[in-house]
Amino acid sequence: MPQSPLLPPAILLMGPTASGKTACALTLARYLPVEIISVDSALVYRGMDIGTAKPSAEEQATCPHHLIDILSPAEAYSAARFCEDARRLMGEITHRGRIPMLVGGTMLYYKALREGLSELPEADPALRKEIEEAAARDGWPACHAELARLDPVAAARLEPNDAQRIQRALEIVRLTGQPLAVSHARREEITETHRYIPVALTPSDRSVLHARIARRFDAMLLAGFVDEVKRLRAAYRLDPGLPSMRCVGYRQALDYLDGACDLPTFRDKGIFATRQLAKRQITWQRNFRKNWDDLIEVDCLTHDLEACVRKRVISSLGDG
């Protein structure tokens, strides 16, 4: 996707969980006049610090950070709202003579920002209630079967108990009378305001990344992750269906606190869920590689990762 070299730059620093994004971002902040915009659907929530590996107060003090701690865990955030917030912040940062640097692992947000959001119909409360009542009566697998009848391709991508996605897919298909893929293909038009420099941290050895994930999860447990979730439950009315509680680790922590599993099982489930998240993130980046000719890939396991990222970014800034 060609971009005008006359547009002001914006750095996109993405990668799977535990790939070293925060360290690379803070290194770049020592050399460039950047402000960081978080691209993370979990960091928006106040009080969710340990389980999200949120940058510490000291790390955030090294340069301005945005879109962190802006919501309570009882609220919801979306790709559409992220795009609105990010574009506004990018304009403000550029106006201050600085460089916006978007850092995080919520790949849907990057795709929505660069490629536009699908023009999907707004939620229909009456239809949504009807679907929920059907699910309560017959179960989500039955709703999944209905979706398979209306849109076999969409249903094949969803698990029979994936309530949230089944509900939304059924809602869209019934509202539009068309397969879900047709609605997703219609996208908003985007007016480019910045020249993106996308950098993807990708592991050359998944097993090494998996070991990192396990070590980090154990460190979170030692740092008081379970107590953090206890405090959140005491402060807010939380349930596993909330977007905040669907973040990896938190749903498993709720199960542990509810007595559904013991501590070793909670640990294993939390690590497995985080590995699955990393797998999905890497798949997103593989798709970006196909569609973004300007994508810069760096092995996140290289010994001089931060220096390598700095060199590639500064070189790309000079090319503009």
PDB file of C-alpha atoms in Angstrom:
ATOM      1  CA  MET A   1       0.000   0.000   0.000  1.00  0.00           C
ATOM      2  CA  PRO A   2       1.859   3.086  -1.214  1.00  0.00           C
ATOM      3  CA  GLN A   3       2.079   6.027   1.157  1.00  0.00           C
ATOM      4  CA  SER A   4       2.990   9.638   0.514  1.00  0.00           C
ATOM      5  CA  PRO A   5       6.500  10.455   1.797  1.00  0.00           C
ATOM      6  CA  LEU A   6       5.182  13.948   2.565  1.00  0.00           C
ATOM      7  CA  LEU A   7       2.929  12.693   5.355  1.00  0.00           C
ATOM      8  CA  PRO A   8       4.242  12.894   8.943  1.00  0.00           C
ATOM      9  CA  PRO A   9       5.499   9.555  10.311  1.00  0.00           C
ATOM     10  CA  ALA A  10       3.848   7.234  12.799  1.00  0.00           C
ATOM     11  CA  ILE A  11       5.636   4.147  14.116  1.00  0.00           C
ATOM     12  CA  LEU A  12       3.677   0.912  14.592  1.00  0.00           C
ATOM     13  CA  LEU A  13       5.481  -1.477  16.950  1.00  0.00           C
ATOM     14  CA  MET A  14       3.646  -4.773  17.192  1.00  0.00           C
ATOM     15  CA  GLY A  15       4.423  -8.286  18.328  1.00  0.00           C
ATOM     16  CA  PRO A  16       3.059 -11.253  20.254  1.00  0.00           C
ATOM     17  CA  THR A  17       2.898 -11.223  24.015  1.00  0.00           C
ATOM     18  CA  ALA A  18       6.316 -11.485  25.707  1.00  0.00           C
ATOM     19  CA  SER A  19       8.151 -10.450  22.515  1.00  0.00           C
ATOM     20  CA  GLY A  20       9.830  -7.403  24.082  1.00  0.00           C
ATOM     21  CA  LYS A  21       7.647  -4.569  22.762  1.00  0.00           C
ATOM     22  CA  THR A  22       7.836  -2.432  25.906  1.00  0.00           C
ATOM     23  CA  ALA A  23      11.641  -2.581  26.117  1.00  0.00           C
ATOM     24  CA  CYS A  24      11.973  -1.694  22.426  1.00  0.00           C
ATOM     25  CA  ALA A  25       9.530   1.193  22.767  1.00  0.00           C
ATOM     26  CA  LEU A  26      11.345   2.652  25.766  1.00  0.00           C
ATOM     27  CA  THR A  27      14.667   2.348  23.933  1.00  0.00           C
ATOM     28  CA  LEU A  28      13.257   4.251  20.955  1.00  0.00           C
ATOM     29  CA  ALA A  29      11.942   6.890  23.360  1.00  0.00           C
ATOM     30  CA  ARG A  30      15.524   7.603  24.428  1.00  0.00           C
ATOM     31  CA  TYR A  31      16.531   8.430  20.859  1.00  0.00           C
ATOM     32  CA  LEU A  32      13.399   9.877  19.274  1.00  0.00           C
ATOM     33  CA  PRO A  33      10.815  12.514  20.301  1.00  0.00           C
ATOM     34  CA  VAL A  34       7.974   9.998  20.569  1.00  0.00           C
ATOM     35  CA  GLU A  35       4.739   9.709  22.486  1.00  0.00           C
ATOM     36  CA  ILE A  36       3.379   6.198  22.963  1.00  0.00           C
ATOM     37  CA  ILE A  37      -0.184   5.225  22.090  1.00  0.00           C
ATOM     38  CA  SER A  38      -1.080   1.849  23.580  1.00  0.00           C
ATOM     39  CA  VAL A  39      -2.562  -0.636  21.105  1.00  0.00           C
ATOM     40  CA  ASP A  40      -3.766  -3.076  23.728  1.00  0.00           C
ATOM     41  CA  SER A  41      -7.366  -3.931  24.543  1.00  0.00           C
ATOM     42  CA  ALA A  42      -6.384  -4.857  28.124  1.00  0.00           C
ATOM     43  CA  LEU A  43      -4.227  -1.864  29.115  1.00  0.00           C
ATOM     44  CA  VAL A  44      -7.231   0.463  28.825  1.00  0.00           C
ATOM     45  CA  TYR A  45      -8.558  -0.938  32.118  1.00  0.00           C
ATOM     46  CA  ARG A  46      -7.713   0.588  35.483  1.00  0.00           C
ATOM     47  CA  GLY A  47      -6.528  -1.825  38.144  1.00  0.00           C
ATOM     48  CA  MET A  48      -5.569  -4.532  35.666  1.00  0.00           C
ATOM     49  CA  ASP A  49      -1.836  -4.071  36.035  1.00  0.00           C
ATOM     50  CA  ILE A  50      -0.088  -7.329  36.898  1.00  0.00           C
ATOM     51  CA  GLY A  51      -2.022  -9.678  34.626  1.00  0.00           C
ATOM     52  CA  THR A  52      -1.650  -7.378  31.614  1.00  0.00           C
ATOM     53  CA  ALA A  53       2.082  -6.720  32.120  1.00  0.00           C
ATOM     54  CA  LYS A  54       1.196  -3.031  32.077  1.00  0.00           C
ATOM     55  CA  PRO A  55       4.219  -0.717  31.882  1.00  0.00           C
ATOM     56  CA  SER A  56       5.154   0.434  35.377  1.00  0.00           C
ATOM     57  CA  ALA A  57       4.717   4.008  36.578  1.00  0.00           C
ATOM     58  CA  GLU A  58       8.462   4.485  36.189  1.00  0.00           C
ATOM     59  CA  GLU A  59       8.372   3.201  32.604  1.00  0.00           C
ATOM     60  CA  GLN A  60       5.390   5.385  31.742  1.00  0.00           C
ATOM     61  CA  ALA A  61       7.214   8.398  33.169  1.00  0.00           C
ATOM     62  CA  THR A  62      10.001   8.088  30.588  1.00  0.00           C
ATOM     63  CA  CYS A  63       7.758   9.544  27.869  1.00  0.00           C
ATOM     64  CA  PRO A  64       4.056  10.377  27.464  1.00  0.00           C
ATOM     65  CA  HIS A  65       1.758   7.325  27.249  1.00  0.00           C
ATOM     66  CA  HIS A  66      -1.834   7.332  25.995  1.00  0.00           C
ATOM     67  CA  LEU A  67      -4.853   4.962  26.126  1.00  0.00           C
ATOM     68  CA  ILE A  68      -3.768   3.341  29.379  1.00  0.00           C
ATOM     69  CA  ASP A  69      -6.077   3.286  32.445  1.00  0.00           C
ATOM     70  CA  ILE A  70      -8.941   5.067  30.685  1.00  0.00           C
ATOM     71  CA  LEU A  71     -11.815   2.699  31.630  1.00  0.00           C
ATOM     72  CA  SER A  72     -13.062   0.643  34.559  1.00  0.00           C
ATOM     73  CA  PRO A  73     -13.064  -3.156  34.080  1.00  0.00           C
ATOM     74  CA  ALA A  74     -16.862  -3.024  33.996  1.00  0.00           C
ATOM     75  CA  GLU A  75     -16.817  -1.010  30.750  1.00  0.00           C
ATOM     76  CA  ALA A  76     -16.248  -2.048  27.141  1.00  0.00           C
ATOM     77  CA  TYR A  77     -13.833  -0.794  24.489  1.00  0.00           C
ATOM     78  CA  SER A  78     -13.935  -1.428  20.748  1.00  0.00           C
ATOM     79  CA  ALA A  79     -11.839  -1.256  17.591  1.00  0.00           C
ATOM     80  CA  ALA A  80     -14.011   1.614  16.369  1.00  0.00           C
ATOM     81  CA  ARG A  81     -13.393   3.621  19.515  1.00  0.00           C
ATOM     82  CA  PHE A  82      -9.685   2.821  19.365  1.00  0.00           C
ATOM     83  CA  CYS A  83      -9.447   4.160  15.806  1.00  0.00           C
ATOM     84  CA  GLU A  84     -11.227   7.334  16.815  1.00  0.00           C
ATOM     85  CA  ASP A  85      -8.994   7.818  19.857  1.00  0.00           C
ATOM     86  CA  ALA A  86      -5.781   6.877  18.055  1.00  0.00           C
ATOM     87  CA  ARG A  87      -6.362   9.169  15.073  1.00  0.00           C
ATOM     88  CA  ARG A  88      -7.148  12.086  17.354  1.00  0.00           C
ATOM     89  CA  LEU A  89      -4.037  11.445  19.451  1.00  0.00           C
ATOM     90  CA  MET A  90      -1.815  10.988  16.395  1.00  0.00           C
ATOM     91  CA  GLY A  91      -2.896  14.386  15.119  1.00  0.00           C
ATOM     92  CA  GLU A  92      -2.292  16.037  18.493  1.00  0.00           C
ATOM     93  CA  ILE A  93       1.146  14.420  18.908  1.00  0.00           C
ATOM     94  CA  THR A  94       2.223  15.435  15.406  1.00  0.00           C
ATOM     95  CA  HIS A  95       0.961  18.968  16.052  1.00  0.00           C
ATOM     96  CA  ARG A  96       3.282  19.088  19.080  1.00  0.00           C
ATOM     97  CA  GLY A  97       6.209  18.296  16.792  1.00  0.00           C
ATOM     98  CA  ARG A  98       6.613  14.766  18.117  1.00  0.00           C
ATOM     99  CA  ILE A  99       6.214  11.291  16.592  1.00  0.00           C
ATOM    100  CA  PRO A 100       3.287   9.031  17.509  1.00  0.00           C
ATOM    101  CA  MET A 101       4.438   5.491  18.273  1.00  0.00           C
ATOM    102  CA  LEU A 102       1.687   2.904  18.518  1.00  0.00           C
ATOM    103  CA  VAL A 103       2.764  -0.057  20.638  1.00  0.00           C
ATOM    104  CA  GLY A 104       0.907  -3.235  21.501  1.00  0.00           C
ATOM    105  CA  GLY A 105      -0.396  -6.613  20.474  1.00  0.00           C
ATOM    106  CA  THR A 106      -4.095  -6.121  19.700  1.00  0.00           C
ATOM    107  CA  MET A 107      -3.719  -6.810  16.000  1.00  0.00           C
ATOM    108  CA  LEU A 108      -7.345  -6.090  15.108  1.00  0.00           C
ATOM    109  CA  TYR A 109      -6.749  -2.482  16.143  1.00  0.00           C
ATOM    110  CA  TYR A 110      -3.797  -2.143  13.755  1.00  0.00           C
ATOM    111  CA  LYS A 111      -5.807  -3.657  10.901  1.00  0.00           C
ATOM    112  CA  ALA A 112      -8.763  -1.373  11.587  1.00  0.00           C
ATOM    113  CA  LEU A 113      -6.517   1.693  11.738  1.00  0.00           C
ATOM    114  CA  ARG A 114      -4.730   0.983   8.450  1.00  0.00           C
ATOM    115  CA  GLU A 115      -7.397  -0.792   6.424  1.00  0.00           C
ATOM    116  CA  GLY A 116     -10.630   0.564   7.855  1.00  0.00           C
ATOM    117  CA  LEU A 117     -13.456  -1.046   9.760  1.00  0.00           C
ATOM    118  CA  SER A 118     -16.070  -3.224   8.124  1.00  0.00           C
ATOM    119  CA  GLU A 119     -19.349  -1.389   7.680  1.00  0.00           C
ATOM    120  CA  LEU A 120     -21.449  -3.657   9.872  1.00  0.00           C
ATOM    121  CA  PRO A 121     -24.992  -2.891  11.039  1.00  0.00           C
ATOM    122  CA  GLU A 122     -25.406  -1.503  14.525  1.00  0.00           C
ATOM    123  CA  ALA A 123     -26.645  -3.780  17.275  1.00  0.00           C
ATOM    124  CA  ASP A 124     -30.371  -4.449  17.236  1.00  0.00           C
ATOM    125  CA  PRO A 125     -31.544  -4.746  20.879  1.00  0.00           C
ATOM    126  CA  ALA A 126     -34.755  -6.611  20.018  1.00  0.00           C
ATOM    127  CA  LEU A 127     -33.008  -9.161  17.786  1.00  0.00           C
ATOM    128  CA  ARG A 128     -30.169  -9.546  20.266  1.00  0.00           C
ATOM    129  CA  LYS A 129     -32.669 -10.265  23.051  1.00  0.00           C
ATOM    130  CA  GLU A 130     -34.388 -12.831  20.825  1.00  0.00           C
ATOM    131  CA  ILE A 131     -31.080 -14.620  20.181  1.00  0.00           C
ATOM    132  CA  GLU A 132     -30.180 -14.554  23.881  1.00  0.00           C
ATOM    133  CA  GLU A 133     -33.572 -16.033  24.801  1.00  0.00           C
ATOM    134  CA  ALA A 134     -33.087 -18.781  22.214  1.00  0.00           C
ATOM    135  CA  ALA A 135     -29.642 -19.514  23.662  1.00  0.00           C
ATOM    136  CA  ALA A 136     -31.039 -19.657  27.200  1.00  0.00           C
ATOM    137  CA  ARG A 137     -33.750 -22.042  26.019  1.00  0.00           C
ATOM    138  CA  ASP A 138     -31.844 -24.271  23.577  1.00  0.00           C
ATOM    139  CA  GLY A 139     -28.150 -23.569  24.253  1.00  0.00           C
ATOM    140  CA  TRP A 140     -25.480 -21.840  22.184  1.00  0.00           C
ATOM    141  CA  PRO A 141     -24.704 -24.992  20.136  1.00  0.00           C
ATOM    142  CA  ALA A 142     -28.270 -24.796  18.815  1.00  0.00           C
ATOM    143  CA  CYS A 143     -27.702 -21.144  17.862  1.00  0.00           C
ATOM    144  CA  HIS A 144     -24.462 -22.214  16.205  1.00  0.00           C
ATOM    145  CA  ALA A 145     -26.454 -24.793  14.218  1.00  0.00           C
ATOM    146  CA  GLU A 146     -28.836 -22.055  13.067  1.00  0.00           C
ATOM    147  CA  LEU A 147     -25.858 -19.954  11.964  1.00  0.00           C
ATOM    148  CA  ALA A 148     -24.500 -22.982  10.077  1.00  0.00           C
ATOM    149  CA  ARG A 149     -27.791 -23.191   8.194  1.00  0.00           C
ATOM    150  CA  LEU A 150     -27.761 -19.481   7.307  1.00  0.00           C
ATOM    151  CA  ASP A 151     -24.003 -19.022   6.778  1.00  0.00           C
ATOM    152  CA  PRO A 152     -21.969 -22.264   6.809  1.00  0.00           C
ATOM    153  CA  VAL A 153     -18.670 -20.472   6.175  1.00  0.00           C
ATOM    154  CA  ALA A 154     -19.078 -18.147   9.173  1.00  0.00           C
ATOM    155  CA  ALA A 155     -20.198 -20.979  11.437  1.00  0.00           C
ATOM    156  CA  ALA A 156     -17.195 -23.110  10.470  1.00  0.00           C
ATOM    157  CA  ARG A 157     -14.883 -20.458  11.943  1.00  0.00           C
ATOM    158  CA  LEU A 158     -16.626 -20.434  15.342  1.00  0.00           C
ATOM    159  CA  GLU A 159     -16.733 -22.872  18.213  1.00  0.00           C
ATOM    160  CA  PRO A 160     -20.285 -24.028  19.134  1.00  0.00           C
ATOM    161  CA  ASN A 161     -20.033 -22.369  22.560  1.00  0.00           C
ATOM    162  CA  ASP A 162     -18.469 -19.068  21.468  1.00  0.00           C
ATOM    163  CA  ALA A 163     -21.492 -17.117  22.682  1.00  0.00           C
ATOM    164  CA  GLN A 164     -20.361 -13.582  21.922  1.00  0.00           C
ATOM    165  CA  ARG A 165     -19.268 -14.221  18.330  1.00  0.00           C
ATOM    166  CA  ILE A 166     -22.192 -16.516  17.505  1.00  0.00           C
ATOM    167  CA  GLN A 167     -24.623 -13.896  18.751  1.00  0.00           C
ATOM    168  CA  ARG A 168     -23.075 -11.103  16.694  1.00  0.00           C
ATOM    169  CA  ALA A 169     -22.734 -13.254  13.565  1.00  0.00           C
ATOM    170  CA  LEU A 170     -26.367 -14.373  13.768  1.00  0.00           C
ATOM    171  CA  GLU A 171     -27.456 -10.798  14.347  1.00  0.00           C
ATOM    172  CA  ILE A 172     -25.591  -9.499  11.273  1.00  0.00           C
ATOM    173  CA  VAL A 173     -26.691 -12.339   8.984  1.00  0.00           C
ATOM    174  CA  ARG A 174     -30.333 -11.982   9.997  1.00  0.00           C
ATOM    175  CA  LEU A 175     -30.269  -8.190   9.736  1.00  0.00           C
ATOM    176  CA  THR A 176     -28.608  -8.094   6.317  1.00  0.00           C
ATOM    177  CA  GLY A 177     -29.844 -11.337   4.798  1.00  0.00           C
ATOM    178  CA  GLN A 178     -26.310 -11.866   3.489  1.00  0.00           C
ATOM    179  CA  PRO A 179     -23.314 -14.005   4.500  1.00  0.00           C
ATOM    180  CA  LEU A 180     -21.059 -12.437   7.094  1.00  0.00           C
ATOM    181  CA  ALA A 181     -18.175 -12.224   4.602  1.00  0.00           C
ATOM    182  CA  VAL A 182     -20.181  -9.847   2.402  1.00  0.00           C
ATOM    183  CA  SER A 183     -20.687  -7.417   5.290  1.00  0.00           C
ATOM    184  CA  HIS A 184     -17.035  -7.639   6.318  1.00  0.00           C
ATOM    185  CA  ALA A 185     -15.948  -6.893   2.746  1.00  0.00           C
ATOM    186  CA  ARG A 186     -17.593  -3.462   2.842  1.00  0.00           C
ATOM    187  CA  ARG A 187     -15.102  -1.131   4.507  1.00  0.00           C
ATOM    188  CA  GLU A 188     -15.031   2.512   5.427  1.00  0.00           C
ATOM    189  CA  GLU A 189     -12.952   4.833   3.312  1.00  0.00           C
ATOM    190  CA  ILE A 190      -9.843   6.114   5.070  1.00  0.00           C
ATOM    191  CA  THR A 191      -8.071   9.397   4.529  1.00  0.00           C
ATOM    192  CA  GLU A 192      -4.417   8.769   5.344  1.00  0.00           C
ATOM    193  CA  THR A 193      -2.959  11.362   7.696  1.00  0.00           C
ATOM    194  CA  HIS A 194       0.374   9.686   8.507  1.00  0.00           C
ATOM    195  CA  ARG A 195       3.109   7.639   6.848  1.00  0.00           C
ATOM    196  CA  TYR A 196       3.229   4.403   8.805  1.00  0.00           C
ATOM    197  CA  ILE A 197       6.442   2.625   9.741  1.00  0.00           C
ATOM    198  CA  PRO A 198       5.173  -0.837  10.802  1.00  0.00           C
ATOM    199  CA  VAL A 199       7.598  -3.032  12.754  1.00  0.00           C
ATOM    200  CA  ALA A 200       6.641  -6.600  13.670  1.00  0.00           C
ATOM    201  CA  LEU A 201       8.569  -8.509  16.332  1.00  0.00           C
ATOM    202  CA  THR A 202       8.374 -12.167  15.293  1.00  0.00           C
ATOM    203  CA  PRO A 203       9.945 -15.153  17.098  1.00  0.00           C
ATOM    204  CA  SER A 204      12.234 -17.424  15.104  1.00  0.00           C
ATOM    205  CA  ASP A 205      11.646 -20.210  17.656  1.00  0.00           C
ATOM    206  CA  ARG A 206       8.176 -20.597  19.180  1.00  0.00           C
ATOM    207  CA  SER A 207       9.485 -22.820  21.979  1.00  0.00           C
ATOM    208  CA  VAL A 208      11.694 -19.998  23.284  1.00  0.00           C
ATOM    209  CA  LEU A 209       8.738 -17.616  23.261  1.00  0.00           C
ATOM    210  CA  HIS A 210       6.654 -20.228  25.092  1.00  0.00           C
ATOM    211  CA  ALA A 211       9.322 -20.485  27.776  1.00  0.00           C
ATOM    212  CA  ARG A 212       9.276 -16.706  28.155  1.00  0.00           C
ATOM    213  CA  ILE A 213       5.494 -16.781  28.523  1.00  0.00           C
ATOM    214  CA  ALA A 214       5.697 -19.400  31.275  1.00  0.00           C
ATOM    215  CA  ARG A 215       8.376 -17.452  33.173  1.00  0.00           C
ATOM    216  CA  ARG A 216       6.388 -14.247  32.916  1.00  0.00           C
ATOM    217  CA  PHE A 217       3.173 -15.887  34.109  1.00  0.00           C
ATOM    218  CA  ASP A 218       5.001 -17.329  37.113  1.00  0.00           C
ATOM    219  CA  ALA A 219       6.404 -13.851  37.822  1.00  0.00           C
ATOM    220  CA  MET A 220       2.871 -12.440  37.688  1.00  0.00           C
ATOM    221  CA  LEU A 221       1.697 -15.000  40.233  1.00  0.00           C
ATOM    222  CA  LEU A 222       4.573 -14.110  42.551  1.00  0.00           C
ATOM    223  CA  ALA A 223       3.791 -10.399  42.099  1.00  0.00           C
ATOM    224  CA  GLY A 224       0.235 -10.902  43.398  1.00  0.00           C
ATOM    225  CA  PHE A 225      -1.893 -11.513  40.299  1.00  0.00           C
ATOM    226  CA  VAL A 226      -4.534 -13.476  42.244  1.00  0.00           C
ATOM    227  CA  ASP A 227      -4.816 -10.720  44.857  1.00  0.00           C
ATOM    228  CA  GLU A 228      -5.223  -8.199  42.024  1.00  0.00           C
ATOM    229  CA  VAL A 229      -8.224 -10.108  40.669  1.00  0.00           C
ATOM    230  CA  LYS A 230      -9.665 -10.351  44.204  1.00  0.00           C
ATOM    231  CA  ARG A 231      -9.444  -6.560  44.526  1.00  0.00           C
ATOM    232  CA  LEU A 232     -11.109  -6.084  41.153  1.00  0.00           C
ATOM    233  CA  ARG A 233     -13.985  -8.358  42.133  1.00  0.00           C
ATOM    234  CA  ALA A 234     -14.453  -6.444  45.346  1.00  0.00           C
ATOM    235  CA  ALA A 235     -14.512  -3.103  43.532  1.00  0.00           C
ATOM    236  CA  TYR A 236     -16.623  -3.960  40.476  1.00  0.00           C
ATOM    237  CA  ARG A 237     -19.456  -6.262  39.466  1.00  0.00           C
ATOM    238  CA  LEU A 238     -17.461  -8.581  37.253  1.00  0.00           C
ATOM    239  CA  ASP A 239     -18.422 -11.711  35.358  1.00  0.00           C
ATOM    240  CA  PRO A 240     -16.547 -13.845  32.816  1.00  0.00           C
ATOM    241  CA  GLY A 241     -18.549 -12.360  29.936  1.00  0.00           C
ATOM    242  CA  LEU A 242     -17.134  -8.847  30.313  1.00  0.00           C
ATOM    243  CA  PRO A 243     -14.487  -7.865  27.751  1.00  0.00           C
ATOM    244  CA  SER A 244     -12.014  -7.123  30.548  1.00  0.00           C
ATOM    245  CA  MET A 245     -12.437 -10.582  32.036  1.00  0.00           C
ATOM    246  CA  ARG A 246     -11.925 -12.235  28.654  1.00  0.00           C
ATOM    247  CA  CYS A 247      -8.308 -11.044  28.758  1.00  0.00           C
ATOM    248  CA  VAL A 248      -5.952 -14.009  29.062  1.00  0.00           C
ATOM    249  CA  GLY A 249      -5.262 -14.971  32.646  1.00  0.00           C
ATOM    250  CA  TYR A 250      -8.222 -13.134  34.134  1.00  0.00           C
ATOM    251  CA  ARG A 251     -10.914 -15.612  33.127  1.00  0.00           C
ATOM    252  CA  GLN A 252      -8.724 -18.441  34.431  1.00  0.00           C
ATOM    253  CA  ALA A 253      -8.162 -16.491  37.670  1.00  0.00           C
ATOM    254  CA  LEU A 254     -11.924 -16.118  38.131  1.00  0.00           C
ATOM    255  CA  ASP A 255     -12.335 -19.879  37.730  1.00  0.00           C
ATOM    256  CA  TYR A 256      -9.647 -20.448  40.362  1.00  0.00           C
ATOM    257  CA  LEU A 257     -11.241 -18.002  42.792  1.00  0.00           C
ATOM    258  CA  ASP A 258     -14.617 -19.658  42.245  1.00  0.00           C
ATOM    259  CA  GLY A 259     -13.109 -23.032  43.150  1.00  0.00           C
ATOM    260  CA  ALA A 260     -13.398 -24.486  39.649  1.00  0.00           C
ATOM    261  CA  CYS A 261      -9.730 -25.506  39.649  1.00  0.00           C
ATOM    262  CA  ASP A 262      -6.691 -25.656  41.918  1.00  0.00           C
ATOM    263  CA  LEU A 263      -3.651 -23.369  41.686  1.00  0.00           C
ATOM    264  CA  PRO A 264      -1.467 -25.638  39.503  1.00  0.00           C
ATOM    265  CA  THR A 265      -4.363 -26.085  37.065  1.00  0.00           C
ATOM    266  CA  PHE A 266      -4.981 -22.338  37.019  1.00  0.00           C
ATOM    267  CA  ARG A 267      -1.303 -21.782  36.226  1.00  0.00           C
ATOM    268  CA  ASP A 268      -1.332 -24.339  33.414  1.00  0.00           C
ATOM    269  CA  LYS A 269      -4.547 -22.946  31.921  1.00  0.00           C
ATOM    270  CA  GLY A 270      -3.264 -19.378  32.136  1.00  0.00           C
ATOM    271  CA  ILE A 271      -0.010 -20.253  30.374  1.00  0.00           C
ATOM    272  CA  PHE A 272      -1.851 -22.256  27.713  1.00  0.00           C
ATOM    273  CA  ALA A 273      -4.272 -19.384  27.056  1.00  0.00           C
ATOM    274  CA  THR A 274      -1.362 -16.964  26.726  1.00  0.00           C
ATOM    275  CA  ARG A 275       0.392 -19.278  24.266  1.00  0.00           C
ATOM    276  CA  GLN A 276      -2.804 -19.441  22.216  1.00  0.00           C
ATOM    277  CA  LEU A 277      -2.979 -15.659  22.223  1.00  0.00           C
ATOM    278  CA  ALA A 278       0.602 -15.469  20.955  1.00  0.00           C
ATOM    279  CA  LYS A 279      -0.243 -17.946  18.200  1.00  0.00           C
ATOM    280  CA  ARG A 280      -3.161 -15.779  17.041  1.00  0.00           C
ATOM    281  CA  GLN A 281      -1.007 -12.653  17.143  1.00  0.00           C
ATOM    282  CA  ILE A 282       1.686 -14.290  15.017  1.00  0.00           C
ATOM    283  CA  THR A 283      -0.974 -15.379  12.514  1.00  0.00           C
ATOM    284  CA  TRP A 284      -2.205 -11.779  12.283  1.00  0.00           C
ATOM    285  CA  GLN A 285       1.346 -10.627  11.590  1.00  0.00           C
ATOM    286  CA  ARG A 286       1.746 -13.264   8.894  1.00  0.00           C
ATOM    287  CA  ASN A 287      -1.322 -11.814   7.178  1.00  0.00           C
ATOM    288  CA  PHE A 288       0.069  -8.284   7.529  1.00  0.00           C
ATOM    289  CA  ARG A 289       3.237  -9.503   5.800  1.00  0.00           C
ATOM    290  CA  LYS A 290       1.132 -10.495   2.785  1.00  0.00           C
ATOM    291  CA  ASN A 291      -0.769  -7.209   2.596  1.00  0.00           C
ATOM    292  CA  TRP A 292       1.652  -4.579   3.877  1.00  0.00           C
ATOM    293  CA  ASP A 293       4.617  -4.157   1.550  1.00  0.00           C
ATOM    294  CA  ASP A 294       6.256  -1.805   4.051  1.00  0.00           C
ATOM    295  CA  LEU A 295       6.228  -4.236   7.005  1.00  0.00           C
ATOM    296  CA  ILE A 296       9.601  -4.501   8.779  1.00  0.00           C
ATOM    297  CA  GLU A 297      10.066  -7.847  10.536  1.00  0.00           C
ATOM    298  CA  VAL A 298      12.624  -8.336  13.294  1.00  0.00           C
ATOM    299  CA  ASP A 299      13.371 -11.566  15.143  1.00  0.00           C
ATOM    300  CA  CYS A 300      12.312 -10.811  18.711  1.00  0.00           C
ATOM    301  CA  LEU A 301      14.747 -13.452  20.005  1.00  0.00           C
ATOM    302  CA  THR A 302      17.860 -11.792  18.611  1.00  0.00           C
ATOM    303  CA  HIS A 303      20.369 -10.817  21.288  1.00  0.00           C
ATOM    304  CA  ASP A 304      20.475  -7.151  20.218  1.00  0.00           C
ATOM    305  CA  LEU A 305      16.749  -6.718  19.583  1.00  0.00           C
ATOM    306  CA  GLU A 306      16.408  -3.168  20.897  1.00  0.00           C
ATOM    307  CA  ALA A 307      19.412  -1.893  18.936  1.00  0.00           C
ATOM    308  CA  CYS A 308      18.188  -3.650  15.796  1.00  0.00           C
ATOM    309  CA  VAL A 309      14.701  -2.120  16.062  1.00  0.00           C
ATOM    310  CA  ARG A 310      16.185   1.310  16.728  1.00  0.00           C
ATOM    311  CA  LYS A 311      18.412   1.061  13.655  1.00  0.00           C
ATOM    312  CA  ARG A 312      15.575  -0.065  11.378  1.00  0.00           C
ATOM    313  CA  VAL A 313      13.152   2.592  12.604  1.00  0.00           C
ATOM    314  CA  ILE A 314      15.619   5.465  12.403  1.00  0.00           C
ATOM    315  CA  SER A 315      16.607   4.339   8.905  1.00  0.00           C
ATOM    316  CA  SER A 316      12.961   4.296   7.817  1.00  0.00           C
ATOM    317  CA  LEU A 317      12.364   7.738   9.292  1.00  0.00           C
ATOM    318  CA  GLY A 318      15.281   9.005   7.236  1.00  0.00           C
ATOM    319  CA  ASP A 319      13.808   7.501   4.064  1.00  0.00           C
ATOM    320  CA  GLY A 320      10.656   9.583   4.384  1.00  0.00           C
TER     321      GLY A 320
END
